[in-house]
Amino acid sequence: MIIKIGGVEMESTPYIQTDLPSNQSVLQQKLQMKLDYLTSIQSAVVAGDDRQVYELLDSQKYDLKIRQKSEAEINRPLSVLVDDMKDELSHHLGQKLINYLSEKFPFFYYEETKLGVFQLYFGNWWDRRHFGILDPLSVKFIFNDDEYEKLVKAVELSARGQRYNAQVIEDTTRANETLQKIVDEQNQRDAERTQLLAQLSASEERGGLFGNRGQSEQREVLKERLKHLDSADAKAQTVPALIAENNTQILNYSKEDTILIYEQRAITDTFGTFEAFQQAVGNLYEEYVGSLAVASEQGGV
């Protein structure tokens, strides 16, 4: 076709049409994968098959640790579909896991403070320590760093026949002895004050207005010594409260040492050694999920 533009004849060119190939089959395949994944998760939850839930949540971790594969594919693009249900899944998985842990780690106690969040405590005795949290999704103890390091240090000291707070208790006890000495020396200070006041009075009477320089300096020395005694007396007034505070600290340190002894005893009674306990903590996923896999192979859930 020929058209005129400004009196000039030009041949028109047809516009190129956008041609999009169909990706319906690919889209359908990906949607079906997501649907199949969610259906599998749902079926595993309904059946109480926690082993399959763990595999579906992190197939790479499952293959590496349970199937002992050297390499494994990551299914994170699918597992992200249930990220907004982690609290519910954690609560669901926590039920069987805590039953298992009550036998393997009988000295731990758990409190679900909100859905799927399990606080971890050590022991059933008084003043038991908050020791961290239990994460059922990763099958992992997340210990409080300070509390765990305290236990590790206590174990090291125990091997040398020492207690964790032995040194601070000794130092605080020595401080109390020093404070008590200030109180015990009250009579001695009173006698010295009487003597100093008498010497000061005699010096002032002898010196009068025309005292020599030596007498003046002597009076200043006496006055400084009296100030020192007054300061000691003032400190003596606070000594009972300070000693009481230190005694409270010593009692708390002693309680902590006792609790640490209970914890070490509970661990050795269960695992034999602290090293075996650490190994069991580190291998918790393999041991627990592995036991679920064995039960599944034997026809259980």
Short mmCIF file of C-alpha atoms in Angstrom, two decimals:
data_model
loop_
_atom_site.label_atom_id
_atom_site.label_comp_id
_atom_site.label_asym_id
_atom_site.label_seq_id
_atom_site.Cartn_x
_atom_site.Cartn_y
_atom_site.Cartn_z
CA MET A 1 0.00 0.00 0.00
CA ILE A 2 1.25 3.50 -0.93
CA ILE A 3 0.29 6.58 1.12
CA LYS A 4 1.08 10.28 0.70
CA ILE A 5 2.66 12.29 3.51
CA GLY A 6 3.21 15.98 2.70
CA GLY A 7 2.68 15.30 -0.97
CA VAL A 8 5.30 12.56 -0.94
CA GLU A 9 4.27 9.07 -1.81
CA MET A 10 5.55 6.45 0.71
CA GLU A 11 5.05 2.77 0.95
CA SER A 12 3.49 1.79 4.31
CA THR A 13 5.07 -1.02 6.41
CA PRO A 14 2.81 -3.16 8.63
CA TYR A 15 3.51 -3.10 12.41
CA ILE A 16 5.22 -6.09 13.98
CA GLN A 17 2.87 -8.00 16.28
CA THR A 18 4.08 -9.25 19.69
CA ASP A 19 3.92 -13.00 19.77
CA LEU A 20 4.14 -14.55 23.28
CA PRO A 21 4.64 -18.29 23.50
CA SER A 22 2.46 -20.13 26.00
CA ASN A 23 4.05 -21.08 29.32
CA GLN A 24 0.94 -22.66 30.69
CA SER A 25 2.52 -26.07 31.08
CA VAL A 26 5.49 -24.68 33.04
CA LEU A 27 3.24 -22.53 35.23
CA GLN A 28 0.92 -25.43 35.84
CA GLN A 29 3.85 -27.64 36.77
CA LYS A 30 5.17 -25.13 39.32
CA LEU A 31 1.76 -24.53 40.82
CA GLN A 32 1.24 -28.27 41.08
CA MET A 33 4.58 -28.64 42.88
CA LYS A 34 3.47 -26.09 45.47
CA LEU A 35 0.10 -27.72 45.85
CA ASP A 36 1.70 -31.14 46.20
CA TYR A 37 4.10 -29.77 48.83
CA LEU A 38 1.32 -28.25 50.92
CA THR A 39 -0.75 -31.43 50.53
CA SER A 40 2.22 -33.51 51.72
CA ILE A 41 2.72 -31.27 54.75
CA GLN A 42 -0.98 -31.46 55.55
CA SER A 43 -1.06 -35.23 55.22
CA ALA A 44 2.03 -35.66 57.41
CA VAL A 45 0.56 -33.43 60.13
CA VAL A 46 -2.80 -35.22 60.06
CA ALA A 47 -1.06 -38.61 60.20
CA GLY A 48 1.30 -37.50 62.98
CA ASP A 49 4.25 -38.36 60.76
CA ASP A 50 6.80 -35.93 62.21
CA ARG A 51 9.60 -37.60 60.30
CA GLN A 52 8.07 -36.57 57.00
CA VAL A 53 7.39 -33.07 58.34
CA TYR A 54 11.09 -32.65 59.13
CA GLU A 55 12.04 -33.91 55.68
CA LEU A 56 9.62 -31.50 54.02
CA LEU A 57 10.76 -28.54 56.13
CA ASP A 58 14.42 -28.98 55.18
CA SER A 59 15.12 -31.77 52.72
CA GLN A 60 18.80 -30.90 52.43
CA LYS A 61 19.39 -31.18 56.17
CA TYR A 62 17.41 -34.41 56.30
CA ASP A 63 19.35 -35.99 53.42
CA LEU A 64 22.74 -34.94 54.80
CA LYS A 65 22.16 -35.98 58.42
CA ILE A 66 19.71 -38.86 58.19
CA ARG A 67 20.35 -40.39 54.77
CA GLN A 68 24.07 -39.54 55.02
CA LYS A 69 24.17 -38.13 51.50
CA SER A 70 27.26 -36.13 50.57
CA GLU A 71 25.15 -33.68 48.56
CA ALA A 72 21.47 -32.81 48.60
CA GLU A 73 19.13 -30.38 46.93
CA ILE A 74 17.64 -27.45 48.83
CA ASN A 75 13.84 -27.26 48.99
CA ARG A 76 13.73 -23.81 50.49
CA PRO A 77 11.63 -22.40 47.58
CA LEU A 78 8.89 -24.78 48.72
CA SER A 79 9.35 -24.73 52.50
CA VAL A 80 8.97 -20.96 52.47
CA LEU A 81 5.28 -21.62 51.83
CA VAL A 82 4.82 -22.56 55.51
CA ASP A 83 6.99 -19.84 57.04
CA ASP A 84 3.88 -18.10 58.37
CA MET A 85 2.88 -21.32 60.15
CA LYS A 86 6.14 -21.92 62.03
CA ASP A 87 4.62 -21.28 65.46
CA GLU A 88 1.88 -23.84 64.82
CA LEU A 89 4.34 -26.36 63.39
CA SER A 90 6.72 -25.82 66.31
CA HIS A 91 3.92 -26.54 68.77
CA HIS A 92 2.90 -29.64 66.81
CA LEU A 93 6.44 -31.03 66.58
CA GLY A 94 7.22 -30.10 70.18
CA GLN A 95 4.73 -32.60 71.58
CA LYS A 96 6.53 -35.78 70.49
CA LEU A 97 9.96 -34.18 70.80
CA ILE A 98 9.48 -33.24 74.46
CA ASN A 99 8.23 -36.75 75.24
CA TYR A 100 11.44 -38.07 73.69
CA LEU A 101 13.62 -35.56 75.54
CA SER A 102 12.00 -36.36 78.89
CA GLU A 103 13.78 -39.72 78.69
CA LYS A 104 17.03 -38.66 77.04
CA PHE A 105 17.49 -35.44 79.06
CA PRO A 106 15.33 -36.06 82.16
CA PHE A 107 16.77 -33.07 84.04
CA PHE A 108 15.39 -30.50 81.55
CA TYR A 109 11.96 -28.90 81.98
CA TYR A 110 10.02 -26.99 79.32
CA GLU A 111 7.44 -24.23 79.49
CA GLU A 112 5.54 -23.07 76.40
CA THR A 113 5.30 -19.34 77.06
CA LYS A 114 3.56 -18.70 73.76
CA LEU A 115 2.53 -20.92 70.88
CA GLY A 116 5.54 -22.89 69.68
CA VAL A 117 8.04 -21.14 71.99
CA PHE A 118 9.47 -23.47 74.64
CA GLN A 119 11.54 -22.02 77.50
CA LEU A 120 14.15 -24.42 78.82
CA TYR A 121 14.90 -24.88 82.52
CA PHE A 122 17.51 -27.05 84.21
CA GLY A 123 16.31 -29.22 87.07
CA ASN A 124 13.24 -29.70 89.26
CA TRP A 125 14.87 -28.27 92.40
CA TRP A 126 14.40 -24.86 93.99
CA ASP A 127 15.88 -21.88 92.13
CA ARG A 128 16.33 -23.94 88.97
CA ARG A 129 18.01 -21.95 86.22
CA HIS A 130 16.47 -20.70 83.01
CA PHE A 131 18.86 -22.36 80.58
CA GLY A 132 17.67 -21.20 77.16
CA ILE A 133 15.01 -22.36 74.71
CA LEU A 134 14.11 -25.53 72.79
CA ASP A 135 13.57 -25.13 69.04
CA PRO A 136 11.47 -28.09 67.80
CA LEU A 137 11.74 -26.97 64.16
CA SER A 138 15.52 -27.42 64.09
CA VAL A 139 15.53 -30.00 66.93
CA LYS A 140 18.03 -27.95 68.85
CA PHE A 141 18.72 -26.66 72.33
CA ILE A 142 19.61 -22.97 72.19
CA PHE A 143 21.40 -22.49 75.50
CA ASN A 144 21.84 -19.16 77.21
CA ASP A 145 25.51 -18.44 76.56
CA ASP A 146 26.26 -17.07 80.05
CA GLU A 147 24.52 -19.91 81.89
CA TYR A 148 26.08 -22.60 79.71
CA GLU A 149 29.59 -21.16 80.06
CA LYS A 150 29.06 -21.02 83.82
CA LEU A 151 28.29 -24.74 83.82
CA VAL A 152 31.29 -25.52 81.59
CA LYS A 153 33.58 -23.56 83.94
CA ALA A 154 32.09 -25.28 86.99
CA VAL A 155 32.82 -28.68 85.42
CA GLU A 156 36.44 -27.66 84.76
CA LEU A 157 36.89 -26.43 88.34
CA SER A 158 35.20 -29.51 89.78
CA ALA A 159 37.83 -31.69 88.11
CA ARG A 160 40.38 -29.81 90.26
CA GLY A 161 38.30 -30.13 93.40
CA GLN A 162 37.18 -26.49 93.31
CA ARG A 163 33.82 -24.76 93.26
CA TYR A 164 32.73 -22.07 90.82
CA ASN A 165 32.31 -19.30 93.44
CA ALA A 166 35.01 -20.42 95.87
CA GLN A 167 37.29 -17.45 95.24
CA VAL A 168 34.62 -14.76 95.43
CA ILE A 169 33.23 -16.33 98.61
CA GLU A 170 36.72 -16.29 100.13
CA ASP A 171 37.26 -12.66 99.11
CA THR A 172 33.89 -11.56 100.49
CA THR A 173 34.50 -13.44 103.74
CA ARG A 174 37.87 -11.71 104.09
CA ALA A 175 36.18 -8.34 103.46
CA ASN A 176 33.73 -9.09 106.26
CA GLU A 177 36.58 -9.88 108.61
CA THR A 178 38.16 -6.50 107.81
CA LEU A 179 34.84 -4.73 108.40
CA GLN A 180 34.26 -6.55 111.67
CA LYS A 181 37.71 -5.46 112.82
CA ILE A 182 36.59 -1.83 112.48
CA VAL A 183 33.73 -2.51 114.90
CA ASP A 184 35.89 -4.52 117.28
CA GLU A 185 38.39 -1.66 117.55
CA GLN A 186 35.73 0.79 118.83
CA ASN A 187 36.94 0.65 122.46
CA GLN A 188 40.54 1.13 121.32
CA ARG A 189 39.51 4.21 119.31
CA ASP A 190 37.53 5.61 122.24
CA ALA A 191 40.55 5.28 124.53
CA GLU A 192 42.82 6.88 121.92
CA ARG A 193 40.38 9.75 121.43
CA THR A 194 40.31 10.46 125.17
CA GLN A 195 44.10 10.55 125.22
CA LEU A 196 44.32 12.77 122.12
CA LEU A 197 41.77 15.24 123.46
CA ALA A 198 43.71 15.48 126.72
CA GLN A 199 46.95 16.11 124.83
CA LEU A 200 45.29 18.71 122.64
CA SER A 201 43.80 20.50 125.64
CA ALA A 202 47.16 20.52 127.45
CA SER A 203 48.92 21.81 124.34
CA GLU A 204 46.45 24.65 123.93
CA GLU A 205 46.79 25.62 127.58
CA ARG A 206 50.56 25.71 127.34
CA GLY A 207 50.66 27.55 124.05
CA GLY A 208 48.04 30.20 124.62
CA LEU A 209 48.32 33.10 122.20
CA PHE A 210 52.10 32.93 122.08
CA GLY A 211 52.60 29.24 121.36
CA ASN A 212 55.67 28.38 119.35
CA ARG A 213 55.61 26.78 115.93
CA GLY A 214 56.38 23.29 117.27
CA GLN A 215 53.37 23.34 119.57
CA SER A 216 51.15 24.52 116.70
CA GLU A 217 52.29 21.69 114.46
CA GLN A 218 51.73 19.21 117.27
CA ARG A 219 48.15 20.39 117.66
CA GLU A 220 47.54 19.94 113.90
CA VAL A 221 48.85 16.38 114.12
CA LEU A 222 46.51 15.66 117.03
CA LYS A 223 43.54 17.16 115.16
CA GLU A 224 44.28 15.09 112.04
CA ARG A 225 44.44 11.94 114.13
CA LEU A 226 41.08 12.83 115.72
CA LYS A 227 39.60 13.29 112.23
CA HIS A 228 40.87 9.85 111.30
CA LEU A 229 39.17 8.36 114.38
CA ASP A 230 35.91 10.17 113.53
CA SER A 231 36.06 8.76 110.01
CA ALA A 232 36.59 5.25 111.37
CA ASP A 233 33.65 5.70 113.76
CA ALA A 234 31.42 6.87 110.90
CA LYS A 235 32.40 3.84 108.85
CA ALA A 236 31.76 1.58 111.83
CA GLN A 237 28.14 2.78 111.79
CA THR A 238 27.69 1.32 108.30
CA VAL A 239 29.52 -1.94 109.00
CA PRO A 240 26.52 -4.03 110.17
CA ALA A 241 24.61 -3.25 106.95
CA LEU A 242 27.67 -3.96 104.79
CA ILE A 243 28.34 -7.25 106.55
CA ALA A 244 24.68 -8.24 106.18
CA GLU A 245 24.83 -7.43 102.45
CA ASN A 246 28.02 -9.44 102.04
CA ASN A 247 26.50 -12.37 103.94
CA THR A 248 23.54 -12.30 101.56
CA GLN A 249 25.94 -12.40 98.63
CA ILE A 250 27.88 -15.29 100.19
CA LEU A 251 24.60 -17.17 100.68
CA ASN A 252 23.61 -16.58 97.04
CA TYR A 253 27.03 -17.69 95.82
CA SER A 254 26.78 -20.82 97.97
CA LYS A 255 23.31 -21.57 96.59
CA GLU A 256 24.61 -21.16 93.05
CA ASP A 257 27.46 -23.54 93.76
CA THR A 258 25.00 -26.08 95.15
CA ILE A 259 22.78 -25.77 92.05
CA LEU A 260 25.81 -26.21 89.78
CA ILE A 261 26.71 -29.35 91.72
CA TYR A 262 23.16 -30.67 91.26
CA GLU A 263 23.38 -29.96 87.52
CA GLN A 264 26.70 -31.74 87.14
CA ARG A 265 25.41 -34.70 89.12
CA ALA A 266 22.27 -34.90 86.97
CA ILE A 267 24.38 -34.90 83.81
CA THR A 268 26.85 -37.52 85.00
CA ASP A 269 24.05 -39.74 86.33
CA THR A 270 22.44 -39.68 82.87
CA PHE A 271 25.40 -39.53 80.48
CA GLY A 272 28.39 -40.62 82.53
CA THR A 273 30.53 -37.66 81.51
CA PHE A 274 30.00 -34.03 80.60
CA GLU A 275 31.62 -34.68 77.23
CA ALA A 276 29.00 -37.33 76.45
CA PHE A 277 26.29 -34.81 77.34
CA GLN A 278 27.81 -32.24 74.95
CA GLN A 279 27.97 -34.85 72.20
CA ALA A 280 24.32 -35.79 72.74
CA VAL A 281 23.33 -32.12 72.53
CA GLY A 282 25.28 -31.69 69.31
CA ASN A 283 23.77 -34.81 67.72
CA LEU A 284 20.20 -34.19 68.84
CA TYR A 285 18.73 -33.80 65.33
CA GLU A 286 20.39 -36.96 64.02
CA GLU A 287 19.39 -38.99 67.07
CA TYR A 288 15.78 -37.85 67.30
CA VAL A 289 14.80 -37.61 63.64
CA GLY A 290 16.81 -40.78 63.01
CA SER A 291 14.69 -42.57 65.62
CA LEU A 292 11.55 -41.35 63.81
CA ALA A 293 12.94 -42.71 60.53
CA VAL A 294 13.63 -46.11 62.11
CA ALA A 295 10.11 -46.20 63.57
CA SER A 296 8.70 -45.30 60.17
CA GLU A 297 10.61 -48.11 58.47
CA GLN A 298 9.26 -50.54 61.04
CA GLY A 299 5.72 -49.51 60.25
CA GLY A 300 5.21 -47.00 63.03
CA VAL A 301 4.80 -43.23 62.91
#
